[in-house]
Coordinates of C-alpha atoms in Angstrom, one line a residue:
Chain X
M1031 CA 52.4 185.6 193.9
I1032 CA 49.1 187.2 193.1
H1033 CA 47.5 183.7 193.1
S1034 CA 49.1 182.3 196.2
S1035 CA 47.2 181.1 199.1
L1036 CA 47.1 182.9 202.3
K1037 CA 49.4 180.0 203.6
E1038 CA 51.7 180.6 200.7
L1039 CA 51.8 184.1 201.3
S1040 CA 52.5 183.8 204.8
A1041 CA 55.1 180.9 204.5
A1042 CA 57.1 183.2 202.0
L1043 CA 56.8 186.2 204.4
A1044 CA 58.2 184.0 207.3
A1045 CA 61.1 182.7 205.0
R1046 CA 62.0 186.5 204.4
K1047 CA 61.5 185.9 200.5
L1048 CA 59.8 189.0 200.6
S1049 CA 58.9 191.9 203.0
A1050 CA 55.2 192.9 204.0
V1051 CA 56.4 196.1 202.5
E1052 CA 57.1 194.6 199.0
L1053 CA 54.0 192.4 199.4
A1054 CA 51.7 195.5 200.0
S1055 CA 53.4 197.3 197.2
L1056 CA 52.7 194.9 194.8
Y1057 CA 49.0 194.7 195.5
L1058 CA 49.1 198.6 195.7
D1059 CA 50.4 198.8 192.6
R1060 CA 47.7 196.6 190.9
I1061 CA 44.8 198.5 192.6
D1062 CA 46.5 201.9 190.8
A1063 CA 46.2 199.7 187.5
L1064 CA 42.7 198.5 187.8
N1065 CA 40.8 200.4 190.1
P1066 CA 39.9 202.9 187.7
T1067 CA 38.2 200.1 185.5
L1068 CA 36.6 198.3 188.6
N1069 CA 35.7 200.6 191.3
A1070 CA 36.4 198.0 194.0
F1071 CA 38.0 200.6 196.2
I1072 CA 36.6 203.9 197.7
T1073 CA 39.7 204.6 199.9
V1074 CA 43.2 203.9 199.3
D1075 CA 45.8 205.3 201.2
R1076 CA 49.3 203.9 200.4
D1077 CA 51.3 205.9 203.2
K1078 CA 48.7 204.3 206.0
T1079 CA 49.1 200.7 204.1
L1080 CA 53.1 200.9 203.7
A1081 CA 53.2 202.1 207.6
M1082 CA 51.2 199.4 208.7
A1083 CA 53.8 197.1 206.4
R1084 CA 56.6 198.2 207.6
D1085 CA 55.3 197.8 211.3
A1086 CA 54.4 194.1 210.4
D1087 CA 58.2 193.7 209.3
A1088 CA 59.7 195.5 212.3
R1089 CA 57.6 192.9 214.4
R1090 CA 58.9 190.0 212.5
A1091 CA 62.3 191.2 213.0
K1092 CA 61.9 191.3 216.6
G1093 CA 60.9 187.6 216.3
E1094 CA 57.3 187.6 216.2
S1095 CA 55.5 185.4 213.8
G1096 CA 51.8 184.4 213.2
P1097 CA 49.8 183.1 210.2
L1098 CA 48.5 186.8 209.1
L1099 CA 51.7 188.7 210.1
G1100 CA 52.3 191.1 207.2
V1101 CA 49.4 189.5 204.8
P1102 CA 47.7 192.2 203.4
L1103 CA 43.8 192.0 203.2
A1104 CA 41.2 194.8 202.3
H1105 CA 38.1 195.7 204.4
K1106 CA 34.7 196.3 203.5
D1107 CA 34.0 200.2 203.9
I1108 CA 31.1 199.2 206.6
F1109 CA 34.0 198.3 209.2
C1110 CA 35.3 201.1 211.0
A1111 CA 39.0 202.0 210.7
E1112 CA 40.8 204.3 213.1
G1113 CA 41.7 207.3 211.0
W1114 CA 40.4 205.8 207.9
T1115 CA 37.4 207.5 205.9
T1116 CA 34.7 205.1 206.6
T1117 CA 31.8 205.5 204.1
C1118 CA 29.7 202.7 204.0
G1119 CA 28.7 203.5 200.6
S1120 CA 26.6 206.4 201.7
K1121 CA 27.4 210.2 201.0
M1122 CA 25.8 210.3 204.6
L1123 CA 29.1 209.4 205.8
A1124 CA 31.4 210.5 202.6
N1125 CA 33.2 212.7 205.4
F1126 CA 33.5 210.4 208.0
V1127 CA 36.9 209.8 209.6
A1128 CA 36.2 207.0 211.9
P1129 CA 37.4 207.6 215.5
Y1130 CA 37.8 204.0 216.6
D1131 CA 38.7 200.5 215.1
A1132 CA 35.7 198.0 214.7
C1133 CA 36.5 194.7 216.7
V1134 CA 37.3 192.8 213.2
V1135 CA 39.6 195.5 212.3
E1136 CA 41.3 195.4 215.8
R1137 CA 41.8 191.6 215.7
F1138 CA 43.6 191.8 212.2
K1139 CA 45.7 194.6 213.4
A1140 CA 46.5 192.5 216.2
A1141 CA 47.3 189.7 213.9
G1142 CA 49.6 191.8 212.0
A1143 CA 47.6 192.1 208.6
V1144 CA 48.2 194.8 206.5
T1145 CA 45.1 196.9 205.4
L1146 CA 45.1 197.7 201.6
G1147 CA 42.2 199.8 201.3
K1148 CA 38.4 200.2 202.0
C1149 CA 36.1 198.3 199.5
N1150 CA 33.1 199.4 197.6
M1151 CA 29.5 198.6 198.7
D1152 CA 25.9 199.1 198.1
E1153 CA 24.9 202.1 200.1
F1154 CA 24.6 200.9 204.0
A1155 CA 25.1 197.4 202.7
M1156 CA 21.3 197.6 201.0
G1157 CA 21.7 195.9 197.8
S1158 CA 22.7 192.9 195.5
S1159 CA 24.6 194.5 192.8
N1160 CA 26.7 197.1 194.3
E1161 CA 24.8 199.7 192.1
T1162 CA 23.8 201.5 195.0
S1163 CA 26.8 202.8 196.2
F1164 CA 27.2 206.8 196.4
F1165 CA 30.6 206.1 195.0
G1166 CA 29.4 204.3 191.8
A1167 CA 28.9 200.6 190.6
V1168 CA 31.4 198.2 190.9
K1169 CA 32.3 196.2 187.8
N1170 CA 32.6 192.5 187.6
P1171 CA 36.0 191.5 186.8
W1172 CA 34.7 188.7 184.4
D1173 CA 33.1 191.2 182.5
T1174 CA 33.0 194.5 183.1
A1175 CA 29.4 195.2 181.9
R1176 CA 28.0 193.2 184.4
V1177 CA 27.6 193.7 188.2
P1178 CA 29.8 192.1 190.9
G1179 CA 26.9 191.1 193.1
G1180 CA 26.4 192.9 196.5
S1181 CA 26.6 194.4 198.7
S1182 CA 30.1 193.3 199.3
G1183 CA 30.5 193.9 195.9
G1184 CA 34.1 196.1 196.0
S1185 CA 35.4 193.6 198.3
A1186 CA 34.4 190.6 195.6
A1187 CA 35.6 192.5 192.7
A1188 CA 39.2 193.0 194.6
I1189 CA 39.5 189.5 195.0
A1190 CA 38.3 188.3 191.9
A1191 CA 40.8 190.7 190.3
R1192 CA 43.6 190.1 192.4
L1193 CA 43.6 193.6 193.9
A1194 CA 43.5 191.6 197.6
P1195 CA 44.4 188.3 198.4
A1196 CA 41.7 188.5 201.0
A1197 CA 38.7 190.7 202.2
T1198 CA 36.5 191.1 205.0
G1199 CA 32.6 191.0 204.0
T1200 CA 29.3 191.5 205.9
D1201 CA 26.1 189.5 205.0
T1202 CA 22.7 190.4 206.3
G1203 CA 20.9 188.6 203.5
G1204 CA 23.4 187.2 201.2
S1205 CA 26.1 189.9 201.0
I1206 CA 29.1 187.6 201.5
R1207 CA 27.7 184.6 199.4
Q1208 CA 26.1 186.2 196.5
P1209 CA 29.0 188.4 195.4
A1210 CA 31.4 185.2 196.2
A1211 CA 29.1 183.3 193.5
L1212 CA 29.0 186.0 190.9
C1213 CA 32.8 186.9 190.9
G1214 CA 33.9 183.1 191.4
F1215 CA 35.6 182.8 195.0
T1216 CA 35.0 181.3 198.3
G1217 CA 32.9 183.7 201.2
L1218 CA 31.8 182.4 204.1
K1219 CA 29.0 183.8 206.5
P1220 CA 29.4 182.8 210.0
T1221 CA 26.7 181.6 212.5
Y1222 CA 24.9 184.9 214.1
G1223 CA 27.1 185.9 216.8
V1224 CA 30.2 184.2 216.2
V1225 CA 32.2 187.5 214.6
S1226 CA 31.6 190.6 216.7
R1227 CA 29.4 193.8 215.1
Y1228 CA 31.4 196.2 217.1
G1229 CA 32.0 199.0 214.8
M1230 CA 30.6 197.3 211.9
I1231 CA 27.7 200.1 211.0
A1232 CA 24.7 198.6 211.7
F1233 CA 22.1 197.5 209.0
A1234 CA 19.6 195.0 210.5
S1235 CA 20.9 194.0 213.8
S1236 CA 19.4 191.0 214.1
L1237 CA 21.1 189.5 210.9
D1238 CA 24.3 191.5 210.1
Q1239 CA 27.3 189.2 210.5
G1240 CA 30.6 189.8 209.3
G1241 CA 32.7 187.0 207.6
P1242 CA 36.1 186.2 205.4
M1243 CA 36.1 186.4 201.5
A1244 CA 38.9 184.7 200.0
K1245 CA 40.3 182.4 197.2
S1246 CA 39.7 179.2 198.9
A1247 CA 38.1 177.6 201.9
E1248 CA 41.4 177.2 203.8
D1249 CA 42.1 180.8 203.5
C1250 CA 38.6 181.5 205.1
A1251 CA 39.4 179.2 207.7
L1252 CA 42.5 180.9 208.8
L1253 CA 40.9 184.4 208.3
L1254 CA 37.6 183.1 210.6
N1255 CA 40.3 182.2 213.2
A1256 CA 41.4 185.6 213.5
M1257 CA 38.0 187.3 213.1
A1258 CA 35.8 185.1 215.3
G1259 CA 35.7 185.3 219.3
F1260 CA 33.7 187.0 222.1
D1261 CA 33.4 190.8 222.4
A1262 CA 31.7 192.2 225.3
R1263 CA 31.3 195.5 223.2
D1264 CA 28.5 193.5 221.1
S1265 CA 25.6 192.8 222.9
T1266 CA 24.8 189.6 220.9
S1267 CA 28.4 188.4 220.7
L1268 CA 28.3 184.7 221.8
E1269 CA 30.6 183.7 224.8
R1270 CA 32.1 180.0 223.5
A1271 CA 35.2 178.6 223.6
V1272 CA 38.0 179.6 221.0
E1273 CA 38.1 177.4 217.8
D1274 CA 40.4 176.5 215.6
Y1275 CA 38.4 176.8 212.0
T1276 CA 41.2 174.9 210.1
R1277 CA 40.7 171.6 212.5
A1278 CA 38.5 169.8 210.3
L1279 CA 40.3 170.8 206.7
D1280 CA 41.5 167.2 206.2
K1281 CA 38.4 165.2 207.1
P1282 CA 37.6 162.8 204.6
L1283 CA 33.9 163.0 203.2
A1284 CA 33.0 159.5 203.4
G1285 CA 29.7 159.0 205.2
L1286 CA 28.7 162.8 204.8
R1287 CA 24.9 163.3 204.2
I1288 CA 24.5 166.3 202.2
G1289 CA 20.8 167.5 202.2
L1290 CA 19.1 168.8 199.1
P1291 CA 16.1 171.1 199.7
K1292 CA 13.8 170.3 196.9
E1293 CA 12.4 173.8 197.2
F1294 CA 16.2 175.1 195.8
F1295 CA 15.9 172.8 192.8
G1296 CA 12.4 174.0 191.4
A1297 CA 11.6 176.7 188.8
G1298 CA 13.4 179.8 188.8
M1299 CA 17.3 178.7 188.4
D1300 CA 19.1 179.4 185.4
A1301 CA 19.8 176.2 183.6
D1302 CA 23.2 176.7 183.5
V1303 CA 23.6 177.2 187.1
R1304 CA 21.4 174.0 187.8
S1305 CA 23.9 172.0 185.8
A1306 CA 27.1 173.5 187.5
V1307 CA 25.2 172.7 190.8
E1308 CA 24.7 169.1 189.8
A1309 CA 28.2 168.5 188.7
A1310 CA 29.5 169.6 191.9
L1311 CA 26.9 167.1 193.7
A1312 CA 27.9 164.3 191.4
E1313 CA 31.6 165.2 192.3
Y1314 CA 30.6 165.0 196.0
R1315 CA 29.2 161.7 195.8
K1316 CA 32.5 160.6 194.1
L1317 CA 34.2 161.9 197.1
G1318 CA 32.1 159.7 199.5
A1319 CA 29.0 161.9 200.4
A1320 CA 25.6 160.6 200.0
T1321 CA 22.7 163.0 198.9
V1322 CA 19.2 162.9 200.4
E1323 CA 16.3 164.9 199.7
V1324 CA 15.0 167.2 202.3
S1325 CA 12.5 169.9 202.7
L1326 CA 12.1 173.6 203.8
P1327 CA 8.7 174.3 203.1
N1328 CA 8.7 177.9 204.3
S1329 CA 11.8 178.8 202.6
G1330 CA 9.6 180.5 200.0
L1331 CA 8.3 183.1 202.4
S1332 CA 11.9 184.0 203.3
V1333 CA 12.4 186.8 200.8
P1334 CA 8.8 188.5 201.7
A1335 CA 10.0 188.2 205.7
Y1336 CA 13.2 189.5 205.1
Y1337 CA 11.8 192.7 203.2
V1338 CA 9.9 193.2 206.7
I1339 CA 12.3 192.5 209.3
A1340 CA 15.6 194.0 207.4
P1341 CA 13.9 197.4 206.6
A1342 CA 12.3 197.4 210.1
E1343 CA 15.3 197.3 211.9
A1344 CA 17.2 199.5 209.5
S1345 CA 14.7 202.3 209.7
S1346 CA 15.4 202.0 213.6
N1347 CA 19.4 201.8 213.4
L1348 CA 19.7 204.4 210.8
S1349 CA 17.8 207.0 212.8
R1350 CA 21.0 207.5 214.2
F1351 CA 22.0 209.8 211.1
D1352 CA 20.8 213.1 212.2
G1353 CA 23.0 215.9 210.7
V1354 CA 24.0 216.7 214.2
R1355 CA 26.7 214.1 215.8
Y1356 CA 28.7 213.2 212.5
G1357 CA 27.8 212.5 208.8
H1358 CA 26.2 214.9 206.3
R1359 CA 24.6 218.1 207.2
A1360 CA 22.4 219.9 204.7
A1361 CA 24.0 223.2 204.0
A1362 CA 20.6 225.1 204.4
Y1363 CA 17.4 224.3 206.7
G1364 CA 14.8 226.0 209.0
D1365 CA 14.2 224.4 212.5
L1366 CA 15.6 221.4 214.0
N1367 CA 12.9 218.9 212.3
D1368 CA 14.0 220.6 208.9
L1369 CA 17.5 220.0 209.7
Y1370 CA 16.9 216.3 210.3
C1371 CA 14.5 216.0 207.0
K1372 CA 17.0 217.6 204.7
S1373 CA 20.1 216.0 205.9
R1374 CA 18.4 212.9 205.6
A1375 CA 17.0 213.5 202.5
E1376 CA 20.5 214.6 200.5
G1377 CA 22.4 212.2 202.6
F1378 CA 20.7 208.9 201.7
G1379 CA 20.4 207.4 198.2
A1380 CA 17.1 206.0 196.8
E1381 CA 17.2 202.2 198.2
V1382 CA 18.1 203.4 201.5
K1383 CA 15.2 205.7 201.7
R1384 CA 13.1 203.1 200.4
R1385 CA 13.8 200.7 203.0
I1386 CA 13.9 203.5 205.7
L1387 CA 10.1 204.0 204.6
V1388 CA 8.9 200.2 204.4
G1389 CA 10.6 199.9 207.7
T1390 CA 8.8 202.8 209.3
Y1391 CA 5.7 201.9 208.0
V1392 CA 5.6 198.3 209.1
L1393 CA 6.5 199.6 212.4
S1394 CA 3.7 202.5 212.6
H1395 CA 1.2 202.2 214.8
G1396 CA -1.7 199.8 213.3
Y1397 CA 0.6 197.7 211.2
Y1398 CA 3.1 196.3 213.4
D1399 CA 1.2 193.3 214.3
A1400 CA 0.2 192.6 210.9
Y1401 CA 3.4 192.7 209.4
Y1402 CA 6.4 193.0 211.6
L1403 CA 5.1 190.5 214.2
Q1404 CA 3.7 188.0 211.4
A1405 CA 7.2 188.2 209.9
Q1406 CA 8.7 187.2 213.3
K1407 CA 6.6 184.3 213.3
I1408 CA 7.3 182.8 210.0
R1409 CA 11.2 183.5 210.8
R1410 CA 10.7 181.0 213.3
L1411 CA 8.8 178.7 211.1
I1412 CA 11.8 179.0 208.7
A1413 CA 14.4 178.2 211.3
A1414 CA 12.3 175.4 212.3
D1415 CA 12.4 173.9 208.8
F1416 CA 16.3 174.0 208.8
A1417 CA 16.3 172.2 212.2
A1418 CA 14.1 169.6 210.9
A1419 CA 16.2 168.9 207.6
Y1420 CA 19.4 168.5 210.2
E1421 CA 17.8 165.6 211.8
T1422 CA 18.5 163.8 208.3
C1423 CA 21.8 165.5 206.9
D1424 CA 24.7 167.1 208.1
V1425 CA 24.8 169.9 205.4
I1426 CA 22.5 171.7 203.0
M1427 CA 23.8 172.4 199.6
G1428 CA 22.1 173.9 196.6
P1429 CA 22.7 177.3 194.3
T1430 CA 24.0 180.5 195.9
S1431 CA 22.0 182.4 193.3
P1432 CA 19.7 181.7 190.6
S1433 CA 21.7 183.2 188.1
T1434 CA 25.0 184.1 187.1
A1435 CA 26.2 188.0 186.9
F1436 CA 23.5 190.1 185.4
R1437 CA 24.3 193.3 183.5
L1438 CA 24.5 196.7 185.2
G1439 CA 21.2 198.5 185.2
E1440 CA 19.5 195.0 184.4
K1441 CA 17.4 195.2 187.9
A1442 CA 18.4 198.5 188.7
A1443 CA 15.0 199.8 188.1
D1444 CA 12.7 197.1 189.7
P1445 CA 13.3 196.8 193.4
V1446 CA 11.5 193.7 193.9
Q1447 CA 13.3 191.8 191.2
M1448 CA 16.7 192.5 192.8
Y1449 CA 15.2 191.2 196.0
L1450 CA 14.5 188.0 194.5
S1451 CA 18.3 187.4 193.6
D1452 CA 18.9 186.5 197.3
I1453 CA 16.2 184.0 197.3
Y1454 CA 18.5 181.2 198.6
T1455 CA 20.6 183.2 200.9
I1456 CA 18.2 185.0 202.6
A1457 CA 16.6 182.4 204.9
V1458 CA 20.3 181.5 206.2
N1459 CA 20.2 184.8 207.8
L1460 CA 16.9 184.7 209.2
A1461 CA 17.6 181.3 210.8
G1462 CA 21.3 182.5 212.1
L1463 CA 22.8 179.6 210.4
P1464 CA 26.5 179.5 209.0
G1465 CA 26.3 179.7 205.1
M1466 CA 29.0 179.5 202.4
S1467 CA 29.6 180.1 198.4
I1468 CA 32.3 178.0 196.6
P1469 CA 33.1 178.4 192.9
C1470 CA 31.6 175.3 191.1
G1471 CA 31.7 175.9 187.4
F1472 CA 30.8 178.2 184.6
D1473 CA 27.9 179.4 182.4
R1474 CA 28.2 179.0 178.7
G1475 CA 29.2 182.9 179.0
G1476 CA 32.0 182.3 181.1
L1477 CA 30.5 183.6 184.1
P1478 CA 31.1 182.0 187.6
V1479 CA 28.4 179.9 189.3
G1480 CA 28.6 179.3 193.1
L1481 CA 27.4 176.3 195.1
Q1482 CA 25.9 177.4 198.5
L1483 CA 26.6 175.0 201.7
I1484 CA 24.5 175.9 204.6
G1485 CA 25.7 174.3 207.7
G1486 CA 24.0 173.7 211.3
W1487 CA 24.5 176.3 213.8
F1488 CA 28.5 176.5 214.8
D1489 CA 29.1 173.9 212.2
E1490 CA 31.9 176.5 210.2
A1491 CA 34.8 174.1 210.9
R1492 CA 32.9 171.3 209.5
M1493 CA 31.6 173.3 206.5
L1494 CA 35.1 174.7 205.9
G1495 CA 36.4 171.2 205.7
I1496 CA 33.6 170.3 203.2
A1497 CA 34.4 172.9 201.1
H1498 CA 37.9 172.4 201.3
Q1499 CA 38.1 168.6 200.1
Y1500 CA 35.8 169.5 197.0
Q1501 CA 38.9 172.2 196.2
L1502 CA 41.6 169.8 196.7
A1503 CA 39.3 167.8 194.0
T1504 CA 38.6 170.5 191.6
D1505 CA 40.2 173.6 190.1
W1506 CA 37.3 175.9 189.9
H1507 CA 38.3 178.1 192.7
Q1508 CA 41.7 178.6 190.8
R1509 CA 40.3 179.8 187.8
R1510 CA 40.8 183.6 187.3
P1511 CA 39.2 186.3 184.7
A1512 CA 41.4 187.4 182.1
L1513 CA 42.4 190.7 183.6
A1514 CA 44.0 188.6 187.0
A1515 CA 46.1 186.3 184.1
Chain B
M457 CA -4.1 197.6 200.9
S458 CA -2.6 200.5 199.1
L459 CA -1.0 204.0 200.1
T460 CA -2.3 206.9 199.4
P461 CA 0.0 210.1 198.7
D462 CA -1.2 211.5 202.3
D463 CA 0.2 207.8 203.6
V464 CA 3.5 208.4 201.9
R465 CA 3.8 212.0 203.5
R466 CA 3.0 210.8 207.1
I467 CA 5.6 207.7 206.4
A468 CA 8.3 210.2 205.6
R469 CA 7.5 212.8 208.4
L470 CA 8.0 209.8 210.9
A471 CA 11.0 209.0 209.2
R472 CA 12.3 212.3 208.9
I473 CA 13.2 212.1 205.3
E474 CA 12.1 215.0 203.4
V475 CA 10.1 213.9 199.9
S476 CA 9.6 216.7 197.5
P477 CA 6.1 217.1 196.2
A478 CA 7.4 215.6 192.8
E479 CA 8.8 212.4 194.4
V480 CA 5.7 211.6 196.2
E481 CA 3.9 209.9 193.2
R482 CA 7.1 207.8 192.2
T483 CA 7.9 207.0 196.2
R484 CA 4.1 205.7 196.2
G485 CA 4.3 203.4 193.3
Q486 CA 7.6 201.8 194.6
L487 CA 6.2 201.4 198.1
N488 CA 3.0 199.9 196.9
D489 CA 5.2 197.3 194.9
I490 CA 7.2 196.3 198.0
L491 CA 4.1 196.1 200.2
G492 CA 2.3 194.1 197.6
F493 CA 5.2 191.7 197.7
I494 CA 5.4 191.0 201.6
E495 CA 1.4 191.0 201.4
Q496 CA 1.6 187.2 200.9
L497 CA 2.8 187.0 204.3
Q498 CA -0.7 187.7 205.5
S499 CA -1.9 184.3 204.2
V500 CA 0.3 182.0 206.4
D501 CA -1.7 180.6 209.6
T502 CA 0.8 181.4 212.6
R503 CA -1.6 180.9 215.4
D504 CA 0.4 179.6 218.5
I505 CA 3.8 180.4 216.8
E506 CA 6.1 182.5 218.9
P507 CA 7.7 185.3 217.2
M508 CA 11.4 184.8 216.4
S509 CA 13.0 188.3 217.2
H510 CA 16.9 187.2 216.9
A511 CA 18.8 184.7 215.3
V512 CA 20.0 182.8 218.4
D513 CA 18.3 183.2 221.7
V514 CA 20.6 185.2 224.3
V515 CA 19.6 186.9 227.3
Q516 CA 20.9 190.4 228.1
R517 CA 24.2 190.3 229.5
L518 CA 25.0 192.4 232.6
R519 CA 28.3 193.5 233.6
E520 CA 29.4 195.4 236.6
D521 CA 28.8 199.0 237.2
R522 CA 32.2 200.5 236.9
V523 CA 33.6 203.2 234.4
T524 CA 35.0 201.4 231.5
E525 CA 35.4 204.2 228.7
A526 CA 37.9 207.0 228.8
D527 CA 36.8 210.7 227.8
R528 CA 37.2 211.1 224.0
H529 CA 34.4 213.5 223.3
V530 CA 37.1 216.0 221.6
V531 CA 38.0 213.2 219.0
F532 CA 34.4 212.4 218.8
Q533 CA 33.3 215.9 218.3
A534 CA 35.7 216.4 216.2
I535 CA 33.9 215.1 213.3
A536 CA 30.6 216.7 214.3
P537 CA 29.0 219.2 211.8
E538 CA 29.1 222.2 214.4
T539 CA 30.1 222.2 218.2
E540 CA 30.8 224.8 220.8
G541 CA 32.4 224.5 224.0
G542 CA 31.8 220.5 224.0
L543 CA 28.1 220.7 222.8
Y544 CA 26.5 220.1 219.5
L545 CA 24.9 223.1 218.1
V546 CA 21.6 222.7 216.7
P547 CA 18.8 225.5 215.6
K548 CA 17.0 227.0 218.6
V549 CA 14.5 224.7 219.6
I550 CA 13.0 226.4 222.8
E551 CA 12.2 230.3 222.5

């Protein structure tokens, strides 16, 4: 049962082979058994979960049906869920019980999905290894001495270890795709504006986007059907016609033009990652696709541009944490300014503080033009590179991450080295494009490798189909770590 | 360009984050590493390039001017560190 797809779980529930309560209990028991090892969840609340499951069973008994009715899933702890502690991986919000639901949470509730718990993450989604969480590092289920990637590392470990059949994540610079690659499953970051950011704790608002994480492209399509859609409460939510993201799953690949950016295949990628990615491209050619070389000449500037734009937006967004209205307040302080300074010094961890300070600096008087405005101009160049590439191809492919999962602590002392682990994913956020990571093999140590797919704006359905066709022909996405045997 | 200890203290003050004297030097080193890394942006010629402030070009939507939210201040203030009579309490600002 724990290896079943969402469609299979849904069918089993519909056929009354098992109840939502039984299914949720199965996963809660696995969480009890394995979470002490993996630290994938920050909050588990059996009573709340089972109450939701009973509600789903009652809805079914009354004749309701639906692809996610009674299906359990886990939420990244960045999504506010009413009545649930919602920490964003920070001491700042360690005591924050959300008074309302995020749009994504609300939509899954309406669909009858059952919340298994809140997943661990890098503090305020700032990190690529899940080591910056106030609640401790998450362990990679393939090798518990290694990181699961980040920032959606708890969601990633939960899926890989089969503690949840699917989870939500958010991706500001690669935080869905990179952990999906490092933990060996499928993750999708939609086009900016497709999934509402309402109730999703803000990091860098022009880049943040929620998306599905699951065992297959088909599962991700089902989840995106529930997550996506216009929401007036998010000022950048896009007013578009409702889409069925499963509609192109069965489309054959003959005639598909895959663009390979030469900048993604240069030095800097591990040899084992390169050979797995190249084998995947060979499989795509076998399935009828053609590969063409494209160029993204400014993509090398994406990481430095991101580390101006994201901290700038973060320094502004995180100014709301003031020790006055919610969140951590220092125990001792003098005047109001001291209350702010001490509460924030105590409530934020080292990486979050670093980024707030960098962001404050690049926005400060005399530096705004040189850093922030310049980074925004380079952002336009990066987006224009993609637009030009899509004149000659339908989808872009390459590695998701330059390496497989690295060891806990390996990059923790060197922020810039850590930042470079998102070198292939960040440009996608800057341009606002949809991106995916799907499993495509293993390195010689048995760690999973991810293939990145980058679609044109609003090409989610086509991209999911391209991924699904590969998953029909290969079984990398069905491989699992020993602890989920 | 390289930050001085005074720069670090000034930035921390602007960000309302207390940085203890012992932390200033370490913070300075880390910020200089990051600023050194983003320095490469300066060498790019961006004349005539329009800054891109958002991932998609959207205009601000306007809505009808009517009440859409219920008053939930009791719920929202239940999670505040200190309140009284519907107000958030902070140290005295005006003598």
